[in-house]
Coordinates of C-alpha atoms in Angstrom, one line a residue:
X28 CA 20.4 -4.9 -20.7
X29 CA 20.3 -1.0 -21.2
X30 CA 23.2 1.3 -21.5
X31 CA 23.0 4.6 -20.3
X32 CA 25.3 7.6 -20.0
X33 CA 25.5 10.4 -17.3
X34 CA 28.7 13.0 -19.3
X35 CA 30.4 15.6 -18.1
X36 CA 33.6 17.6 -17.9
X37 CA 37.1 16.1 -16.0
X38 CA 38.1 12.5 -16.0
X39 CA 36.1 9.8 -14.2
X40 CA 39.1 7.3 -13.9
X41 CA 42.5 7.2 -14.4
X42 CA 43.2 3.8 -16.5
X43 CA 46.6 3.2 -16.4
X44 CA 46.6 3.0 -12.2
X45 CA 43.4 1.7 -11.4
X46 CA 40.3 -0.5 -11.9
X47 CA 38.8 1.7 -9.1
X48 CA 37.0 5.3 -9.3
X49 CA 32.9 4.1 -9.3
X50 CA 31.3 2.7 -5.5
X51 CA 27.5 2.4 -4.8
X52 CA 25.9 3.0 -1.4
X53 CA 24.2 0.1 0.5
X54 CA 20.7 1.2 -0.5
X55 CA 21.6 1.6 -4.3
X56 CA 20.7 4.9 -4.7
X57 CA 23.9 6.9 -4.6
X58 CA 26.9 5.9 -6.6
X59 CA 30.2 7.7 -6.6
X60 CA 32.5 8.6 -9.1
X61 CA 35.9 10.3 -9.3
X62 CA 36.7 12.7 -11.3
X63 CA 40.3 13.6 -12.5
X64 CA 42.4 15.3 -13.6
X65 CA 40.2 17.8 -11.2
X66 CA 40.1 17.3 -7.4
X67 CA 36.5 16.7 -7.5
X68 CA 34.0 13.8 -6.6
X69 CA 31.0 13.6 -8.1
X70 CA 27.6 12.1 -6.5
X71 CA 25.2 10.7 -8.8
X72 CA 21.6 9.4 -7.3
X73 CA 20.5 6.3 -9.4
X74 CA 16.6 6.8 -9.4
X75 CA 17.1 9.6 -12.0
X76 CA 21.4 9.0 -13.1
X77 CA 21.9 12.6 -12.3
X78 CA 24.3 14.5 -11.0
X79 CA 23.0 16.1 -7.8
X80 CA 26.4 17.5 -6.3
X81 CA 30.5 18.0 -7.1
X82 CA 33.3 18.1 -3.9
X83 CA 36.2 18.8 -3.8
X84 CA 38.6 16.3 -2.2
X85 CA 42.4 16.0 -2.8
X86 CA 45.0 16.1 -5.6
X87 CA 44.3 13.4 -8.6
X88 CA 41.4 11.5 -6.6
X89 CA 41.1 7.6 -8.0
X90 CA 39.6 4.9 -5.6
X91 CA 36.2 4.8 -3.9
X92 CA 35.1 2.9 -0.9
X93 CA 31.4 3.6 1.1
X94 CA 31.6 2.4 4.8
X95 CA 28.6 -0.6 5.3
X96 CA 26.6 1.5 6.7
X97 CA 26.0 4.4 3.9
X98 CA 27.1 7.6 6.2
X99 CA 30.8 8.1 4.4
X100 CA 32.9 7.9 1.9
X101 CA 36.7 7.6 1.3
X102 CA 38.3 8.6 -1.7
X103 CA 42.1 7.8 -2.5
X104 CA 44.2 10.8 -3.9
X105 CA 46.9 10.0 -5.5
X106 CA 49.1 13.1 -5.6
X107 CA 47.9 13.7 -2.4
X108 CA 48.9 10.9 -0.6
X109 CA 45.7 11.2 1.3
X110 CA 42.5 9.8 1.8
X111 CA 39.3 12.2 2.1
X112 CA 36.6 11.4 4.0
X113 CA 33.3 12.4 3.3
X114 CA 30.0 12.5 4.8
X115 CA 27.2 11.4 2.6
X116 CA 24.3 13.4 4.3
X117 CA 25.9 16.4 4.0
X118 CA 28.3 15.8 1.1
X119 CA 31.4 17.8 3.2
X120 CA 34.9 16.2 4.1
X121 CA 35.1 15.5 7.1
X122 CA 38.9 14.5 6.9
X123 CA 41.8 14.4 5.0
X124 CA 44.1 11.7 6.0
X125 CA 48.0 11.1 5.2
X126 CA 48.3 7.7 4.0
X127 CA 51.6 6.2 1.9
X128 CA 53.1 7.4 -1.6
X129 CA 50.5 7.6 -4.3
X130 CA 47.2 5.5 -2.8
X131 CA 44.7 4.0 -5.4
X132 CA 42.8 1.5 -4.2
X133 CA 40.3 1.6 -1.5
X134 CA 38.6 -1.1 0.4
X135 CA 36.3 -0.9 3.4
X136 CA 36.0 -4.1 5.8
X137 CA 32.3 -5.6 6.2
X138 CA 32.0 -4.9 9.8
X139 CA 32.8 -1.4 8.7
X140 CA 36.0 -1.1 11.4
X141 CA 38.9 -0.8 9.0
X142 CA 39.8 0.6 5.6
X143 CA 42.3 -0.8 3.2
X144 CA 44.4 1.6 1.3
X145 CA 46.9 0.6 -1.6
X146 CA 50.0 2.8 -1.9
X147 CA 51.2 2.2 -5.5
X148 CA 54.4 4.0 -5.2
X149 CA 55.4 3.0 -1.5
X150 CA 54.5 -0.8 -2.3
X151 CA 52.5 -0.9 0.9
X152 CA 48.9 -1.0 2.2
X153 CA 47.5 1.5 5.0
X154 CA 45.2 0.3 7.3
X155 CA 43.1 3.4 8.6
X156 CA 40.8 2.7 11.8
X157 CA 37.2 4.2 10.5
X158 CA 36.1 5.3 14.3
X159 CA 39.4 7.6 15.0
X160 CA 40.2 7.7 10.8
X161 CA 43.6 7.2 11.8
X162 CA 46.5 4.8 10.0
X163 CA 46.9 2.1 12.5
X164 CA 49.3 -0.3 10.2
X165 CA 51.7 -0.4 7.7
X166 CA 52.0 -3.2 5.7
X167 CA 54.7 -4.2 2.9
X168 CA 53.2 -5.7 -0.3
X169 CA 54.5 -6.3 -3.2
X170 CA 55.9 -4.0 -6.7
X171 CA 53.2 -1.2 -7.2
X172 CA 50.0 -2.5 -5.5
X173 CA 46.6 -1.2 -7.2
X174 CA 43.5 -3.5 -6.3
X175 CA 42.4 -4.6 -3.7
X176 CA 39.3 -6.8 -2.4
X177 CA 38.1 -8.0 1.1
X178 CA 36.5 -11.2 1.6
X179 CA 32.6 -11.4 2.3
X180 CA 33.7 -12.6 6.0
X181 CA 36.4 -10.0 6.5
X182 CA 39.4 -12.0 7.5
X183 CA 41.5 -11.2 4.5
X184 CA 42.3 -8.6 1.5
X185 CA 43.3 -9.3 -1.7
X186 CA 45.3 -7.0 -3.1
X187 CA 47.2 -6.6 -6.7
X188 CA 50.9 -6.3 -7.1
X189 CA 51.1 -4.8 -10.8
X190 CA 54.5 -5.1 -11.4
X191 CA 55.6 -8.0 -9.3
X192 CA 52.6 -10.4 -11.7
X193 CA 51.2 -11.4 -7.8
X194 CA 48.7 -11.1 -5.7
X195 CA 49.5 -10.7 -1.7
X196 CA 46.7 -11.9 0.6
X197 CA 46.2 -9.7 4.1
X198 CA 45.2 -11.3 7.2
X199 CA 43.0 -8.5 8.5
X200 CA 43.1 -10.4 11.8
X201 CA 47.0 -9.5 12.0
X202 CA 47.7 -7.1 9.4
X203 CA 50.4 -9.3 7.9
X204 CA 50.8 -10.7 4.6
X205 CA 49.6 -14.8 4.9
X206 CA 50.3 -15.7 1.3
X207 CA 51.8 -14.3 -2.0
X208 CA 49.8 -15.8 -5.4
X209 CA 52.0 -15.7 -8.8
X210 CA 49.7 -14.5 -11.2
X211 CA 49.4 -13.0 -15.2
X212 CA 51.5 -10.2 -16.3
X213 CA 50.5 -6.8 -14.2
X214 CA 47.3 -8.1 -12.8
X215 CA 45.0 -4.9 -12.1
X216 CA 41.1 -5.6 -10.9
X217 CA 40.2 -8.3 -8.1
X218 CA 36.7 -8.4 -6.8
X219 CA 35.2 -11.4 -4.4
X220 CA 32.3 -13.8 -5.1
X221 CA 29.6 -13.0 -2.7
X222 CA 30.4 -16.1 -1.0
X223 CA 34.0 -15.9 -0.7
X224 CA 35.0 -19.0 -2.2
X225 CA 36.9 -17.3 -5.4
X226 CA 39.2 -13.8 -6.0
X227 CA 38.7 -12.7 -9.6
X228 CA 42.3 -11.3 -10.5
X229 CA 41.7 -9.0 -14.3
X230 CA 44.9 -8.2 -16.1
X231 CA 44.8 -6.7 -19.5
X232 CA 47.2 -9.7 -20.4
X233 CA 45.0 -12.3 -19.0
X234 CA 42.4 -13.2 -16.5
X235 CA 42.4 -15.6 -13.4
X236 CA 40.5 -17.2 -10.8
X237 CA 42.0 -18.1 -7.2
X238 CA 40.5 -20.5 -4.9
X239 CA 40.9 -18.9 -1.8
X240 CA 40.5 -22.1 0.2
X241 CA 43.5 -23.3 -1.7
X242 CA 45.3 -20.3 -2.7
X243 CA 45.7 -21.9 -6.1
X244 CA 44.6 -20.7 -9.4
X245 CA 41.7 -22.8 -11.0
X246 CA 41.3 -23.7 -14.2
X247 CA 38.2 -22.4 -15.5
X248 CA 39.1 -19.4 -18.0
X249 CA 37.4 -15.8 -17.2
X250 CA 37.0 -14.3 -21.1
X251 CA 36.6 -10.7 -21.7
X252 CA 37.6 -8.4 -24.5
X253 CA 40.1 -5.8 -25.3
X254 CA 42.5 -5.5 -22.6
X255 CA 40.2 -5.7 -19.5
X256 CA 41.0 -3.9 -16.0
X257 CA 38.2 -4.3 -14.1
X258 CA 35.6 -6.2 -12.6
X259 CA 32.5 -6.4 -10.4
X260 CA 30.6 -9.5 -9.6
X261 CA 26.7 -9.3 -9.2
X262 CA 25.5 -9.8 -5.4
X263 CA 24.3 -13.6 -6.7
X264 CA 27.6 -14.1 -7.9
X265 CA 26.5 -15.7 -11.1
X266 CA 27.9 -12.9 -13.0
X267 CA 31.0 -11.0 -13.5
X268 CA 31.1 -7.8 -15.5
X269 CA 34.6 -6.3 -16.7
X270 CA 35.7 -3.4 -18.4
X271 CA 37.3 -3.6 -21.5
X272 CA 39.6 -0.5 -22.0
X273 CA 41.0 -0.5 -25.4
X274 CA 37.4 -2.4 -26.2
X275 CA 35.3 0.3 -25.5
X276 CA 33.0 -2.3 -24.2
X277 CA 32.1 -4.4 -21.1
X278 CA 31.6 -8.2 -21.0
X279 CA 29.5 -10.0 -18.9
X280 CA 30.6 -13.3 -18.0
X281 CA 29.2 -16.5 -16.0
X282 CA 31.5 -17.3 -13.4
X283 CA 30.7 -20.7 -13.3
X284 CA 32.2 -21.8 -16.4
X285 CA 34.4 -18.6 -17.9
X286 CA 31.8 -18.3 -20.7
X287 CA 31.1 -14.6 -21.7
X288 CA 27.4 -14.3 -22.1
X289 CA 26.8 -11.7 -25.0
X290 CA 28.4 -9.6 -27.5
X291 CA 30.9 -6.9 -25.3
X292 CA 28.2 -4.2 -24.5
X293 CA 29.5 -0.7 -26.3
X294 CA 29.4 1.8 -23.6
X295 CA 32.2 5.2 -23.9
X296 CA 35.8 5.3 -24.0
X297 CA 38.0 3.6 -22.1
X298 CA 35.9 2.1 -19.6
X299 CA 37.9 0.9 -16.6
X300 CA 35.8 1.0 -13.0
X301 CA 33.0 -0.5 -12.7
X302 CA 30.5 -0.9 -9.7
X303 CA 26.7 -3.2 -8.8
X304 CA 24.5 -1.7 -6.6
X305 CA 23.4 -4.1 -3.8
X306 CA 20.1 -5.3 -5.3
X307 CA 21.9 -6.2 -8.6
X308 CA 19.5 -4.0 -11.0
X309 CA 22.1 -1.6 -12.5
X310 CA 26.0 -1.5 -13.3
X311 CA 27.9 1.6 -13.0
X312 CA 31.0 1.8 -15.4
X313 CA 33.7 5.1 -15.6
X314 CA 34.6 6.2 -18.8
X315 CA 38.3 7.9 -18.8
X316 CA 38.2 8.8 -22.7
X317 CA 34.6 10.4 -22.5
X318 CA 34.7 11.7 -19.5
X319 CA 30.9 9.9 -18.5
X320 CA 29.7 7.4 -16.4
X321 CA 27.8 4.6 -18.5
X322 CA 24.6 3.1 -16.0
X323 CA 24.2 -1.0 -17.4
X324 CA 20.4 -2.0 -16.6
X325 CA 21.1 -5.8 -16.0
X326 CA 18.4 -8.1 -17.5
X327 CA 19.8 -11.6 -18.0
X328 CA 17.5 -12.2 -20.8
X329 CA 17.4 -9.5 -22.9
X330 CA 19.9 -6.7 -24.6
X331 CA 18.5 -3.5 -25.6
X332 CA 20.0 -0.7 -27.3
X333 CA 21.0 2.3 -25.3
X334 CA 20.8 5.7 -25.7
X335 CA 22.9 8.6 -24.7
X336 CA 22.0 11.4 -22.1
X337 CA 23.6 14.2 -21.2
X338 CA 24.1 16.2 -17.9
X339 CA 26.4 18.9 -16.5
X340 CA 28.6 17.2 -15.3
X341 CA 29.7 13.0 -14.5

């Protein structure tokens, strides 16, 4: 594995909200990243990790999501209580939209129709149609919801209740909460196996798996390091990689039996999103305390030292 930097000025994530703030296009080549306290977003292209532009969105921007098909992106701002939409060919908003109190996390349905909005201070989730980019449902979660994940198939979301130690599950079919998971203390990243058949719920105070057949929790541990926030799972679902924030580090793990594969790789301060492109070659991670984007080469068989470059910006 290489490690790689892209640094710059302004804060790529905000940790103590969030596992979101990095996204990747469905061709790979784009990756997103949020940059705070300034109400910028800044677009990276992957072939050379540089920065190639900077908008400006809404107050405090934190969560990413592209649509399936590459042509937007929304971006959660959480003083704002907005969501700016923006159009990746032309890199201009195309949209501001009013959500709930203090959105963070951002998901985007498979079929591309809906988006999923988590409204940490109004304890709700906004639905927002993506052809009208309108809220079309309201729905009550539980205390300070932050993550949130949508099944390979699209018929539910997963979404974190920080301070309520739960997880509610969305029927996206409905819009209505089917099940509530009691989980670790202030449970903060959830990502989805490719296949659907597990929710990976990352808490700096412990990790856990659900079965989402079941509902239950299984037994096989999920290691990591230093209080870990979030997580991304490779499109072969083989491996997970979360962020360790007081670490400094990110761990890869196999998700078939917990195990965590090497050392924690070193990578800036206070890592907390992290992102895979689509064809599982690199791993985007925000650094809040250094202000740079870390870009993971993923090579199961071999760990190389990185090296540290420096742009203009994140």
């Amino acid at each position: 594995m290489v490690v790689r930097y892209v640094h710059g000025g302004g804060y790529p994530l905000w940790p103590l909200r969030t596992p979101e703030g990095v996204n990747c296009t469905s061709e790979g080549r784009t990756p997103i990243a949020v940059e705070r306290p300034h109400p910028h977003t800044r677009v990276t292209r992957t072939v050379a990790n540089t920065v190639i532009d900077s908008i400006g969105v809404g107050a405090f921007p934190i969560g990413v999501a592209i649509t399936p098909d590459g042509t937007c992106v929304y971006v959660t701002n959480y003083y704002g209580h907005s969501v700016s939409v923006i159009e990746i060919a032309t890199n201009i908003v195309l949209v501001t939209i009013r959500v709930g109190i203090s959105p963070v996390g951002v998901a985007i349905t498979p079929d591309g129709t809906h988006a999923y909005v988590t409204n940490q201070n109004g304890h709700s989730v906004s639905v927002i149609e993506i052809a009208t980019n309108i809220v079309v449902d309201t729905i009550g979660v539980g205390s300070s919801p932050v993550g949130v994940a949508i099944t390979p198939d699209g018929s539910h979301a997963y979404v974190t209740n920080q301070f309520d130690n739960s997880v509610s599950v969305i029927a996206t079919a409905t819009n209505t909460v089917a099940d509530i998971i009691a989980i670790g203390a202030e449970p903060w990243g959830v990502a989805i196996a490719p296949d659907g058949t597990h929710a990976y719920i990352i808490s700096p105070f412990g990790n856990s798996v659900i079965n989402t057949t079941t509902g239950t929790l299984t037994t096989t541990p999920i290691g990591a390091g230093r209080s870990p926030v979030g997580v991304a799972i490779t499109p072969d679902g083989a491996l997970a990689y979360v962020t360790n924030y007081y670490g400094n580090s990110v761990s890869v793990i196999y998700t078939v039996t917990g195990d965590v594969t090497t050392t924690p790789l070193g990578i800036g301060e206070y890592p907390v999103g992290v992102a895979i492109t689509p064809d599982g070659a690199l791993a985007y991670v925000t650094n809040w305390g250094s202000n740079s984007v870390s870009v993971i080469a993923i090579d199961q068989s071999t760990v190389l030292t990185g090296h540290r470059s420096t742009t203009s910006a994140p």
